[in-house]
mmCIF file of C-alpha atoms in Angstrom:
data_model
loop_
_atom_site.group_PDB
_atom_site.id
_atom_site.type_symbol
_atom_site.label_atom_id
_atom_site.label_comp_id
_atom_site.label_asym_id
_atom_site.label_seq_id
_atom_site.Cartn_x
_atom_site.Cartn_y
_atom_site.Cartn_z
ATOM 1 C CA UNK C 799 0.000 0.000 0.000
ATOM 2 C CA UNK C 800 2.634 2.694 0.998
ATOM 3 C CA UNK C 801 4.712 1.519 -2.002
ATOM 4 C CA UNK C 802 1.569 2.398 -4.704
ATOM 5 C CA UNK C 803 1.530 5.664 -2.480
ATOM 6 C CA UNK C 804 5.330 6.326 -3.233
ATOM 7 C CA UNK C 805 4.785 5.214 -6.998
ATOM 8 C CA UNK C 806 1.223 7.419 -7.262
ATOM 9 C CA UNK C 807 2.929 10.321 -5.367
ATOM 10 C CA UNK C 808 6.537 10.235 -6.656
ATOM 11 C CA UNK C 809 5.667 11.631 -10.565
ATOM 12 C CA UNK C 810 3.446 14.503 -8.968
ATOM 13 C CA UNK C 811 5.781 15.676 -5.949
ATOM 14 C CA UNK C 812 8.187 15.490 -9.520
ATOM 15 C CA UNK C 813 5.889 17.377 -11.556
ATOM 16 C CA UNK C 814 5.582 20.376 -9.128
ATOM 17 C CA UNK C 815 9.278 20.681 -8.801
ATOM 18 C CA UNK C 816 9.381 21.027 -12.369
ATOM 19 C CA UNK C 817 7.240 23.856 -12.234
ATOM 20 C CA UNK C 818 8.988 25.415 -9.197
ATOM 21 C CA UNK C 819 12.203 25.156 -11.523
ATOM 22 C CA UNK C 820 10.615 26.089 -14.570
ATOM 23 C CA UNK C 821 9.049 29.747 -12.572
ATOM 24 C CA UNK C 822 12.902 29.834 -11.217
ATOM 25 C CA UNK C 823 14.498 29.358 -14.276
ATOM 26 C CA UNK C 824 11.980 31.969 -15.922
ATOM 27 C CA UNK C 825 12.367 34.548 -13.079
ATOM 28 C CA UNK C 826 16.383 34.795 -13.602
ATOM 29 C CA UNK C 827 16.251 35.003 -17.148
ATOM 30 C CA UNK C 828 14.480 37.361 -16.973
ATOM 31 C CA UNK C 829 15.382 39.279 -14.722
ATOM 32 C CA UNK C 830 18.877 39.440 -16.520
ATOM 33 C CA UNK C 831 17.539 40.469 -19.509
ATOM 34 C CA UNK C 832 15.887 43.606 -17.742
ATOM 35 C CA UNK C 833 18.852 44.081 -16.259
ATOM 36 C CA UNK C 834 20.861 43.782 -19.536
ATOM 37 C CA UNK C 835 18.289 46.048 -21.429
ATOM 38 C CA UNK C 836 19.006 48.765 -18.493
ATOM 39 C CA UNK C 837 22.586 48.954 -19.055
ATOM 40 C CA UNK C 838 22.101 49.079 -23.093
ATOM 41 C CA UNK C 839 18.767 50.361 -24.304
ATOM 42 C CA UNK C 840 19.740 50.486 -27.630
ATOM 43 C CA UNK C 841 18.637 47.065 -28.217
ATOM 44 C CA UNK C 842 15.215 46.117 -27.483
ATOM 45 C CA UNK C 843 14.542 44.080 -24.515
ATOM 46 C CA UNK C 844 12.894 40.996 -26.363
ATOM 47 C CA UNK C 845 15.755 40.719 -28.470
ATOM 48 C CA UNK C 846 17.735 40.506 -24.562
ATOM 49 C CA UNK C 847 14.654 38.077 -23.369
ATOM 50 C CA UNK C 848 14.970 35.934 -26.373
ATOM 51 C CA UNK C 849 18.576 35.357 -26.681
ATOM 52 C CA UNK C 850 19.249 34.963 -22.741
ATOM 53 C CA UNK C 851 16.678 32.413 -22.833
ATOM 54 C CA UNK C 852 18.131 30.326 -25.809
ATOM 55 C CA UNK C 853 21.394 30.300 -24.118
ATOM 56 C CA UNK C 854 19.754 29.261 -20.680
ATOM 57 C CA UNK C 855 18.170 26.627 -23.255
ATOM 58 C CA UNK C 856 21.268 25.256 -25.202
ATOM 59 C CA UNK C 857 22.656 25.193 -21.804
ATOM 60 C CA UNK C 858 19.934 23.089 -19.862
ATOM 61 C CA UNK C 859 19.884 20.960 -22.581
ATOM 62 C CA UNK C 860 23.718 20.152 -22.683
ATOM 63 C CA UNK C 861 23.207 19.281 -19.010
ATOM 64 C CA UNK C 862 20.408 17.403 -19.857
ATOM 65 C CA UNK C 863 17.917 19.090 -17.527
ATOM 66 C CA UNK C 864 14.468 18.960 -18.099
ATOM 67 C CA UNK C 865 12.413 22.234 -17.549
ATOM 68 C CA UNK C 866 9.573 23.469 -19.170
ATOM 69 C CA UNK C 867 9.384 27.216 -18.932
ATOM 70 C CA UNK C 868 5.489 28.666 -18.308
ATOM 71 C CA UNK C 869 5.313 31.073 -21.214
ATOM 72 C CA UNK C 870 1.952 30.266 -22.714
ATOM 73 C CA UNK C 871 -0.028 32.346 -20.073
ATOM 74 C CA UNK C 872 2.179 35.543 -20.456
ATOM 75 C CA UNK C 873 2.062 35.257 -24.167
ATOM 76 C CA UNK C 874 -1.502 34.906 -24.301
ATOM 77 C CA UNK C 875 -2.237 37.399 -21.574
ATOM 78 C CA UNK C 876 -0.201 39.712 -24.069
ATOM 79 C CA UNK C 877 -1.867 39.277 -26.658
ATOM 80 C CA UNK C 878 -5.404 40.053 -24.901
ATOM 81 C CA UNK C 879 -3.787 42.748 -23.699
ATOM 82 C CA UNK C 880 -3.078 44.037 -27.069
ATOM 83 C CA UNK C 881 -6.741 44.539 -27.910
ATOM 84 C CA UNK C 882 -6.292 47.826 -25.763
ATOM 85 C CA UNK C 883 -4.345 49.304 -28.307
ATOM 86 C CA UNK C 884 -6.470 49.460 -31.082
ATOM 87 C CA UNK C 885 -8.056 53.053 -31.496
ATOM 88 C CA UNK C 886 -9.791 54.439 -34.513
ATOM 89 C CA UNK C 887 -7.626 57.913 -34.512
ATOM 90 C CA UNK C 888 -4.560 54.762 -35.358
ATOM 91 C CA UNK C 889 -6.043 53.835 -38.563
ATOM 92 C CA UNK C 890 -6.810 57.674 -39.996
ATOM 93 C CA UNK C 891 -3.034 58.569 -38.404
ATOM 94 C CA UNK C 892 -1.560 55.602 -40.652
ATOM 95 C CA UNK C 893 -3.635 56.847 -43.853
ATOM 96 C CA UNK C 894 -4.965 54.575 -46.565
ATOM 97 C CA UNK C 895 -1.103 54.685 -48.432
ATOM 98 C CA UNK C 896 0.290 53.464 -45.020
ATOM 99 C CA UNK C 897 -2.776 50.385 -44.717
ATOM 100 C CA UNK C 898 -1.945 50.270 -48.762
ATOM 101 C CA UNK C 899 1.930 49.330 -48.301
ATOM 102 C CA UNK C 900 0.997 46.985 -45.514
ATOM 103 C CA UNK C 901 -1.203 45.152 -48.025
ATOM 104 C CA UNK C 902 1.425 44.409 -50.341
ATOM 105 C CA UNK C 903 3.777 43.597 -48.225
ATOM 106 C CA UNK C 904 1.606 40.820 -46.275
ATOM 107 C CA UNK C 905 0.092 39.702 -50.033
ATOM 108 C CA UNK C 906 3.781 39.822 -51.237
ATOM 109 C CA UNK C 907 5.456 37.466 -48.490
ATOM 110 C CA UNK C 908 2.487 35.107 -48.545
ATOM 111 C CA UNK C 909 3.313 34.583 -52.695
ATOM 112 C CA UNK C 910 7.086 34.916 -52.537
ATOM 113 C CA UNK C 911 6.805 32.075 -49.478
ATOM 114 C CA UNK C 912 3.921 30.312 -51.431
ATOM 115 C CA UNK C 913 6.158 30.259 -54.562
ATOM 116 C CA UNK C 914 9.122 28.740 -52.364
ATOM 117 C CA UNK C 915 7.561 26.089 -50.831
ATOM 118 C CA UNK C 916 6.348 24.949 -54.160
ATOM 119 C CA UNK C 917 10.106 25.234 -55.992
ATOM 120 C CA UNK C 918 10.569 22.902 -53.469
ATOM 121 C CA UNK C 919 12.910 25.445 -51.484
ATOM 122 C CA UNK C 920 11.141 25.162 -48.096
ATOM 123 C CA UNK C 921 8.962 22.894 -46.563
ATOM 124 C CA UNK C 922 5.720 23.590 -46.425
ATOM 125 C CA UNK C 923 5.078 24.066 -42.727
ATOM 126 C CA UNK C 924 7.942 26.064 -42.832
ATOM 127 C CA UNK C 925 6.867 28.117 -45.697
ATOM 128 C CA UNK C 926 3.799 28.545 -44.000
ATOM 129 C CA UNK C 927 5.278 29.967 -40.342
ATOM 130 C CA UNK C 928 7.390 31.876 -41.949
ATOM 131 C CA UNK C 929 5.215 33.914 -43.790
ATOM 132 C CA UNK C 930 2.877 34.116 -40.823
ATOM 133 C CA UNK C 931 5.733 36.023 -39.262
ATOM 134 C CA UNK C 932 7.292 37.480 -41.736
ATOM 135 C CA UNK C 933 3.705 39.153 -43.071
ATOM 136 C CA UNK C 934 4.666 41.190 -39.906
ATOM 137 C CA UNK C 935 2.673 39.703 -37.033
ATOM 138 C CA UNK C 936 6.089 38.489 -35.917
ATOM 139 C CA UNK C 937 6.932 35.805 -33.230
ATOM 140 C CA UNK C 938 3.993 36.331 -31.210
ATOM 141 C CA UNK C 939 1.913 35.357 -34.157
ATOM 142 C CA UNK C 940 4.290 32.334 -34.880
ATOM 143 C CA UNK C 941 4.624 30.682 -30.880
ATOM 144 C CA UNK C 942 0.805 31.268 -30.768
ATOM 145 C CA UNK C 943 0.103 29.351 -33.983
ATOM 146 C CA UNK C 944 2.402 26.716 -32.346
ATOM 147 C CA UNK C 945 0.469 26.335 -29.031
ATOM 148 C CA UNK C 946 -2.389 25.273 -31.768
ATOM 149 C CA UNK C 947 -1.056 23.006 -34.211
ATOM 150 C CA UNK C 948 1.759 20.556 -32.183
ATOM 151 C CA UNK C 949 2.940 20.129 -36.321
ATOM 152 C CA UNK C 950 4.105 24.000 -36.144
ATOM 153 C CA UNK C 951 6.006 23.465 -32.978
ATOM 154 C CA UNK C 952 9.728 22.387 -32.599
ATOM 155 C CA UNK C 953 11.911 23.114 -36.290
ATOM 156 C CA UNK C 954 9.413 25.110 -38.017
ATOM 157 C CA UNK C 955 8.732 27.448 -34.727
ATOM 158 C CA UNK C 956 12.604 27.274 -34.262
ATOM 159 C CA UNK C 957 13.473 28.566 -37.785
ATOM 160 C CA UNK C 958 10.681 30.930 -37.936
ATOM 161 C CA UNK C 959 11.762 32.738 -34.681
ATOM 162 C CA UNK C 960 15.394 32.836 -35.698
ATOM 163 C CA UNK C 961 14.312 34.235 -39.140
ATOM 164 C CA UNK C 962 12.100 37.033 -37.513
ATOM 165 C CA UNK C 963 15.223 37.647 -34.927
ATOM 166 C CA UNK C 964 17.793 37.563 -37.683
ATOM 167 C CA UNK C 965 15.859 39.756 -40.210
ATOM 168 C CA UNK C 966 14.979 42.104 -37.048
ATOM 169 C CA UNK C 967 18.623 42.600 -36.295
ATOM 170 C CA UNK C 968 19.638 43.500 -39.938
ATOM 171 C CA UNK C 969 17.119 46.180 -40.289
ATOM 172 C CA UNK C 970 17.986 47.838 -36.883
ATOM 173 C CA UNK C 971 21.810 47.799 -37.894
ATOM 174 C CA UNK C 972 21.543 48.799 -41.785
ATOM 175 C CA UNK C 973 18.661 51.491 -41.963
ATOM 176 C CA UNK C 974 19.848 53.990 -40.128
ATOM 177 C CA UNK C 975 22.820 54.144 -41.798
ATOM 178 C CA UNK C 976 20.682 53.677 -45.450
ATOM 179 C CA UNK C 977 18.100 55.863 -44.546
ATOM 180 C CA UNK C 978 19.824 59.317 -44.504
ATOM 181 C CA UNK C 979 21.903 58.688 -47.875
ATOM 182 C CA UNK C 980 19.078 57.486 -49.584
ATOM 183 C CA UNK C 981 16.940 60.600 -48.427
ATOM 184 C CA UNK C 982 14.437 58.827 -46.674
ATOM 185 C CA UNK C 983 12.222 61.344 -44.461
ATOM 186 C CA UNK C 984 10.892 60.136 -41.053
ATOM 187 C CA UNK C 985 7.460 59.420 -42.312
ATOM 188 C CA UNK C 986 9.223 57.360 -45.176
ATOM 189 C CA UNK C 987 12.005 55.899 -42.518
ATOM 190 C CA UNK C 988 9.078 54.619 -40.173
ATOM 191 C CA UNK C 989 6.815 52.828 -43.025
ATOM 192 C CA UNK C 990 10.518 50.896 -44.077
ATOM 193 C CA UNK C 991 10.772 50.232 -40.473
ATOM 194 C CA UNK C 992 7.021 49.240 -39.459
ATOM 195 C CA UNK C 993 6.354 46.840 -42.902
ATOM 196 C CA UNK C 994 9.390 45.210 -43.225
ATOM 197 C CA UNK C 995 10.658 44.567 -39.130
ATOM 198 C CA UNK C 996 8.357 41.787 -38.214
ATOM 199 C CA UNK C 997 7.875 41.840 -34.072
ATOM 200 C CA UNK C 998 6.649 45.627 -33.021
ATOM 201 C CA UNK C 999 9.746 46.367 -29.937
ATOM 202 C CA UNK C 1000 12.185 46.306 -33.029
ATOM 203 C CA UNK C 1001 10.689 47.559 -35.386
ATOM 204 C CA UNK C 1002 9.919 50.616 -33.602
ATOM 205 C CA UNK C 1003 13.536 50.541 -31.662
ATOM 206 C CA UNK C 1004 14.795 50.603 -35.683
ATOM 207 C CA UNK C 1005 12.473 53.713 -36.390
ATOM 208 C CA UNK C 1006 13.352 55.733 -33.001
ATOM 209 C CA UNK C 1007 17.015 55.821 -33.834
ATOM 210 C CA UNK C 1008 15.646 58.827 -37.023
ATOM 211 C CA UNK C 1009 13.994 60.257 -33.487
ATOM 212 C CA UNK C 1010 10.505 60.584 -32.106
ATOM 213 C CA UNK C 1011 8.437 61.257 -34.784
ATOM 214 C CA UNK C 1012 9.571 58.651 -36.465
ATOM 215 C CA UNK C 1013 8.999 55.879 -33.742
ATOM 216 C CA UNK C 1014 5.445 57.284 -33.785
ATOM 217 C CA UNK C 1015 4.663 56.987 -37.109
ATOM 218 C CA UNK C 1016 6.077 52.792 -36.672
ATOM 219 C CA UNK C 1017 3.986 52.222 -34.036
ATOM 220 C CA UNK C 1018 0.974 53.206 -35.365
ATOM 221 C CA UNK C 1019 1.654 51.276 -38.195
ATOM 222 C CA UNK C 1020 2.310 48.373 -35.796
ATOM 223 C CA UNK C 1021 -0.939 48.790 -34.209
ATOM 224 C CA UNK C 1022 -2.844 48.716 -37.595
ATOM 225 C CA UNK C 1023 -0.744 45.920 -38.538
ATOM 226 C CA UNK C 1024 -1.572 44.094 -34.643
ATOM 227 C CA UNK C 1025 -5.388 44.848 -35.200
ATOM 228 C CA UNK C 1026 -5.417 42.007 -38.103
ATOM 229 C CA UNK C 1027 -3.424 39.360 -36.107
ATOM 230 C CA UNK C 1028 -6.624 37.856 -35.284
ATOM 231 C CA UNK C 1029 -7.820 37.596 -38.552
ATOM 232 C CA UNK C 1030 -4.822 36.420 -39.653
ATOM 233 C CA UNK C 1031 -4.340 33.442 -37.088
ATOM 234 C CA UNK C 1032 -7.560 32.008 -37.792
ATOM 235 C CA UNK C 1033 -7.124 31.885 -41.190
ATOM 236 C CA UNK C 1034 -3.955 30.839 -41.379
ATOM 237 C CA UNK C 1035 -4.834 27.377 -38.827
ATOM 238 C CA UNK C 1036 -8.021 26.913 -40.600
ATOM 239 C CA UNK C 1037 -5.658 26.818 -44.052
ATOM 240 C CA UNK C 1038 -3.172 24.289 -41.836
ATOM 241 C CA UNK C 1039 -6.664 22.131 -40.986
ATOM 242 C CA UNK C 1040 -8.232 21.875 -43.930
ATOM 243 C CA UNK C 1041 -4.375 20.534 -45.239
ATOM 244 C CA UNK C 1042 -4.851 18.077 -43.167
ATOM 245 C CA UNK C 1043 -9.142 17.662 -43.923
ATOM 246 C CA UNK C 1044 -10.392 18.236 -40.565
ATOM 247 C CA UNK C 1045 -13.791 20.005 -40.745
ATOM 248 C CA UNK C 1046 -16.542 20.878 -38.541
ATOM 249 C CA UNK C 1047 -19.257 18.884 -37.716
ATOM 250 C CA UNK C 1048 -21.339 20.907 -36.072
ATOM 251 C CA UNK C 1049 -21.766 24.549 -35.096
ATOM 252 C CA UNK C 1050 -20.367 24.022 -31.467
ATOM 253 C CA UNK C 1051 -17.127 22.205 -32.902
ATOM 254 C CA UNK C 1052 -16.144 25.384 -34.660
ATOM 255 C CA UNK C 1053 -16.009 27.697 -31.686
ATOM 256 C CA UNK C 1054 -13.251 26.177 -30.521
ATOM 257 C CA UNK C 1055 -11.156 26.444 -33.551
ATOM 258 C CA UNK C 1056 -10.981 30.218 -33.216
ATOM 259 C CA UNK C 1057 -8.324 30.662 -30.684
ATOM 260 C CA UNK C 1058 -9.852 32.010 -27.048
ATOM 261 C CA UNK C 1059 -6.859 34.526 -26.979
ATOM 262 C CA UNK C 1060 -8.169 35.997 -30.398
ATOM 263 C CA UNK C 1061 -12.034 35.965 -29.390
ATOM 264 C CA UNK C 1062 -10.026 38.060 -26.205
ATOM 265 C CA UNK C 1063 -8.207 40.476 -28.218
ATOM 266 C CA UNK C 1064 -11.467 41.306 -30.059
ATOM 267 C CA UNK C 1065 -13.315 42.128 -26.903
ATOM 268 C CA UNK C 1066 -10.887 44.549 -25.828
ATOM 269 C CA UNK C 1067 -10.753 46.075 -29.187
ATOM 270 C CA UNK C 1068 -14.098 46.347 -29.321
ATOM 271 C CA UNK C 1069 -13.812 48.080 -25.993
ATOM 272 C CA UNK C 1070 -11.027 50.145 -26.996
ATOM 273 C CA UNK C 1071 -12.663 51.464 -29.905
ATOM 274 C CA UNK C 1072 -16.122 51.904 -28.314
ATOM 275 C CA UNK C 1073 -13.851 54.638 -25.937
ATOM 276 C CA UNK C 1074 -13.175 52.149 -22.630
ATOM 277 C CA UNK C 1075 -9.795 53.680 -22.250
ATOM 278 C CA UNK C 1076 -8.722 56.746 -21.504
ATOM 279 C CA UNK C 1077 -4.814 57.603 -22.465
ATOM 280 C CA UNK C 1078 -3.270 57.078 -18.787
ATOM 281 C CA UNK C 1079 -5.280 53.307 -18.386
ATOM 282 C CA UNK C 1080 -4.352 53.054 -22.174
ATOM 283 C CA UNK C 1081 -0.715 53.474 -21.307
ATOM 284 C CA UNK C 1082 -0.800 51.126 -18.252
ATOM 285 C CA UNK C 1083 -1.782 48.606 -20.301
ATOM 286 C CA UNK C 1084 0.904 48.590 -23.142
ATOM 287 C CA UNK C 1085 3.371 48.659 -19.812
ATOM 288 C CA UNK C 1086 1.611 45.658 -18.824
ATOM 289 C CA UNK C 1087 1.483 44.211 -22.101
ATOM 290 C CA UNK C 1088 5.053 44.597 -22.774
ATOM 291 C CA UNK C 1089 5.798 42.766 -19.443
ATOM 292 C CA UNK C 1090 3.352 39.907 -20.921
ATOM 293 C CA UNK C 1091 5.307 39.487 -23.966
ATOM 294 C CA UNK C 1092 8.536 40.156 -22.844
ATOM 295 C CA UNK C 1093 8.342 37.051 -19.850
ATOM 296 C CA UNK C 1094 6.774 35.056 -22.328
ATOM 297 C CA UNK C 1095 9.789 35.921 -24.564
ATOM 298 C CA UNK C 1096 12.418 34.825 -22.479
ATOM 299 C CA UNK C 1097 10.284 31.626 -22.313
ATOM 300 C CA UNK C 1098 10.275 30.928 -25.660
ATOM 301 C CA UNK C 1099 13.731 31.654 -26.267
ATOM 302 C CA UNK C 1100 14.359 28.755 -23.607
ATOM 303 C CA UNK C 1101 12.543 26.164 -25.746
ATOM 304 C CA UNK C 1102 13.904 27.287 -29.200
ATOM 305 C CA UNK C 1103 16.144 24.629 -30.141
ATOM 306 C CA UNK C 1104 18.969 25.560 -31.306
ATOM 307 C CA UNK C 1105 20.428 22.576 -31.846
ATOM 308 C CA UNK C 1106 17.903 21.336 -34.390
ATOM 309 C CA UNK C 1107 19.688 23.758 -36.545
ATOM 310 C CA UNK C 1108 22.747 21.665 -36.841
ATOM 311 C CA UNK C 1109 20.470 18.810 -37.947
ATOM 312 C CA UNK C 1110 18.146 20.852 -40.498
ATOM 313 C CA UNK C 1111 20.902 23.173 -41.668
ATOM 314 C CA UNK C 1112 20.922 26.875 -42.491
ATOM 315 C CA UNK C 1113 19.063 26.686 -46.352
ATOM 316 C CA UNK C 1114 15.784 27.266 -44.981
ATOM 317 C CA UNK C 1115 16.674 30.337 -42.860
ATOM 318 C CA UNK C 1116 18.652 32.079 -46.034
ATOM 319 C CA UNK C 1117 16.055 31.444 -48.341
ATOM 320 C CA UNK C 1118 14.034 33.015 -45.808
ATOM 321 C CA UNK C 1119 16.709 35.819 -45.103
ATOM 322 C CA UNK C 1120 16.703 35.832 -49.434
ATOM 323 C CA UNK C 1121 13.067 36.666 -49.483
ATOM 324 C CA UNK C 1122 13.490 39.403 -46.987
ATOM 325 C CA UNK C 1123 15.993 41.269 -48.335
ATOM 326 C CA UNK C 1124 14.608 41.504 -52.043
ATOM 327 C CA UNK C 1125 10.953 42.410 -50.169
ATOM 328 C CA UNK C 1126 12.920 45.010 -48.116
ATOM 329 C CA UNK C 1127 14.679 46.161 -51.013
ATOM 330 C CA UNK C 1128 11.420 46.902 -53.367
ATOM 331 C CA UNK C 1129 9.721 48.143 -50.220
ATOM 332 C CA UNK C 1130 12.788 50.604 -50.112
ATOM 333 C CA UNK C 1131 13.116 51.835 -54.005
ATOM 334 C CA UNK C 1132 9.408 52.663 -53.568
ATOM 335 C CA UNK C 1133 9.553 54.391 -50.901
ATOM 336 C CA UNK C 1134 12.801 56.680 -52.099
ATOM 337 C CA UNK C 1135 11.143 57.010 -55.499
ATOM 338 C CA UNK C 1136 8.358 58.300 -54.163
ATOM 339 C CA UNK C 1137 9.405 60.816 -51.032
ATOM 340 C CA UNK R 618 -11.542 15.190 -36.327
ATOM 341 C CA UNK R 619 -11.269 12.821 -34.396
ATOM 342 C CA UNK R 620 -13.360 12.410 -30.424
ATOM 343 C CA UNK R 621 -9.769 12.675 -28.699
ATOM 344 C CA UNK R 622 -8.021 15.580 -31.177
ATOM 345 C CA UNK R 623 -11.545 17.505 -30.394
ATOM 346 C CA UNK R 624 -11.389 16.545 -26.402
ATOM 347 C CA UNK R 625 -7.645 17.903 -26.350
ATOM 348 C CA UNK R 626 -8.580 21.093 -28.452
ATOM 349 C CA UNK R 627 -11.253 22.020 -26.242
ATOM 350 C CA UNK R 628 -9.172 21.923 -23.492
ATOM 351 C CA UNK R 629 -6.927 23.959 -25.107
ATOM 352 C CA UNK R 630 -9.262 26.627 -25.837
ATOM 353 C CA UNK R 631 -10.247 26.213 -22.322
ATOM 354 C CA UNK R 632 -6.569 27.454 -21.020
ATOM 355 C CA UNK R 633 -6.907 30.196 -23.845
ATOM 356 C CA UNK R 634 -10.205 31.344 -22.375
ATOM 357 C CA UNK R 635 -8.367 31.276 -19.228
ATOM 358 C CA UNK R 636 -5.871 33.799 -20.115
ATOM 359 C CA UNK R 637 -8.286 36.228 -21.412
ATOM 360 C CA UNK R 638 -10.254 36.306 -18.034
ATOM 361 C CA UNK R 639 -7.075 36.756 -16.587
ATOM 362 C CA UNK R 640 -6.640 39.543 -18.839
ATOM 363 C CA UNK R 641 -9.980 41.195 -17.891
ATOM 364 C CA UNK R 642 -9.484 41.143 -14.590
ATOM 365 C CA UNK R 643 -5.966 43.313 -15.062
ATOM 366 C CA UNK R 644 -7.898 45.760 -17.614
ATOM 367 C CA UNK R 645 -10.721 45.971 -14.522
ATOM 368 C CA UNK R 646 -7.981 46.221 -11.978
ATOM 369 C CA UNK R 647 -6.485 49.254 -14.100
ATOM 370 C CA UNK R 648 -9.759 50.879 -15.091
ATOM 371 C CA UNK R 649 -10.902 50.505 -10.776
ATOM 372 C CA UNK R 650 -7.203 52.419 -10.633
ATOM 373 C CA UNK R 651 -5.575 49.515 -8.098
ATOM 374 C CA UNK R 652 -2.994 49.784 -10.642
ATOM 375 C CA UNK R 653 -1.129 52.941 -11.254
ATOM 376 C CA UNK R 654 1.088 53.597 -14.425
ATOM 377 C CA UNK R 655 2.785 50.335 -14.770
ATOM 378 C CA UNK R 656 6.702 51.151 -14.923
ATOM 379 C CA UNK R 657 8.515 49.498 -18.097
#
């Protein structure tokens, strides 16, 4: 009798310790990575959360321990959060050129990514994540189509965070240096910035280095950009489910195929825009949803593996990286041919 | 879709559901003002 006990007890006494370590492992990671982004501000704290949590990753896994960081809460509560940014002064602020470009671009990547999968230079699923990120709903979009579709995660999720990461960090090196030879004015210098930098922290961190205005003018763009994430989650799993011919049965069965965190973020858009919000709670809540994402972050850095890359190899990530820059580049000659 | 793939994404949206309550309890929190401006 006390033996079954032991047995019954042994894997849950087990199980809680792994979340104790998990919350521990989470906590210092992040708090480094605040710490880090004090000290140099220049780069923006997810880019600290993610890669201090793939190190703490590659280096749990070399020791061979076993922790599953609790990032799915944060990142969802984030994305909820989000909702509160939507307002309709955003979308008249943008203009109908800005919503025009963003258009394109997302109708671009999804045929230059479309096109690549079928030359048989991606993988499909790959293909597929990484235009869901590279569209410019970034890795928020991508982890979140993961916690759907178990396919998504592991290398697809890995590649398509690197890729948004990679591309991220060549934007917010290059334009600023590109931007003032080409001519580029800060209107012009945030639209590069806000279309073609996939997750919102850098692509506005890219767009504040021209100054103020300019990181304005990105993150409205971002927030017009945010306010379709929705939309574009659910189509994009009901695309990966009827690939694999699931369907409906009846009504009820179809609920849960929108994601709760998207029915979420619609409620508190819909409260946003019908004026819940003033600017002070408005502002508490971006704090609070840059918090969300940023813990959730470091989390997902932790379980990016790293070492699948060695296995897959880097052709996926530079045809992804090859897509971006010719994207980036037309994005660019339009924008200097027409400022 | 199979009876378990439907049981295991209804849970699933269950924990998404979750979050968002979670979420509207902060946004009620912030609008009752029991939390000031946030520091980032």
């Amino acid at each position: 009798m006390t033996n079954a006990t032991e047995t019954l007890s042994a894997p849950a006494r087990a199980g809680a310790n792994h979340h104790l370590a998990g919350l521990a492992v989470l906590g210092g990671v992040v708090l480094l990575a605040k710490v880090a982004h004090l000290l140099a501000p220049q780069v923006p704290a997810i880019v600290y959360a993610l890669g201090l949590g793939m190190l703490a990753g590659l280096e749990a896994r070399k020791h061979r321990v076993r922790v599953a960081l609790p990032h799915q809460l944060p990142l969802m509560l984030g994305f909820v959060l989000m909702g509160a940014q939507v307002q309709q002064g955003v979308f008249h602020q943008v203009g109908l050129e800005g919503l025009g470009l963003l258009g394109v671009w997302v109708a671009a990547t999804l045929v230059l990514f479309w096109a690549a999968s079928r030359l048989r230079l991606l993988p499909r699923r790959v293909a597929a994540l990484f235009a869901l990120g590279q569209a410019g709903f970034g890795v928020s979009a991508v982890v979140a189509a993961g916690a759907r579709d178990p396919g998504l995660a592991g290398t697809p999720q890995t590649l398509a965070t690197l890729l948004i990461l990679l591309t991220g960090a060549i934007g917010l090196v290059t334009y600023p240096f590109a931007a003032p030879w080409l001519g580029l004015d800060e209107a012009g210098f945030a639209t590069l910035a806000a279309v073609s930098i996939a997750n919102n922290a850098e692509a506005i961190a890219t767009a504040g280095t021209m100054g103020a205005g300019a990181a304005l003018g990105a993150a409205a763009l971002k927030v017009a950009i945010n306010a379709f994430e929705g939309v574009a989650l659910v189509s994009f799993l009901r695309g990966r489910g009827a690939d694999r011919g699931g369907r409906p049965r009846r009504w009820h069965d179809a609920i849960p195929r929108i994601p709760g965190y998207v029915l979420g973020f619609s409620l508190v858009a819909g409260l946003s825009l019908a004026g819940a919000f003033d600017g002070t709670e408005r502002a508490s809540l971006a704090n609070l949803t840059h918090w969300a994402f940023f813990i959730a972050l470091a989390g997902v850095g932790f379980r990016t593996r790293l070492d699948l890359l060695a296995r897959v190899g880097w052709r996926p990530l530079a045809v992804g990286i090859a897509i971006w820059l010719f994207s980036a580049g037309a994005l660019l000659a339009w924008l200097v041919t027409t400022t | 879709m199979s009876q378990e793939n439907f049981r295991k994404l209804k849970r699933v949206f269950a924990r998404e559901f979750a979050a968002t309550l979670v979420a509207l309890a902060l946004i009620a929190l912030v609008k009752a003002g029991l939390i000031g401006l946030v520091p980032w």
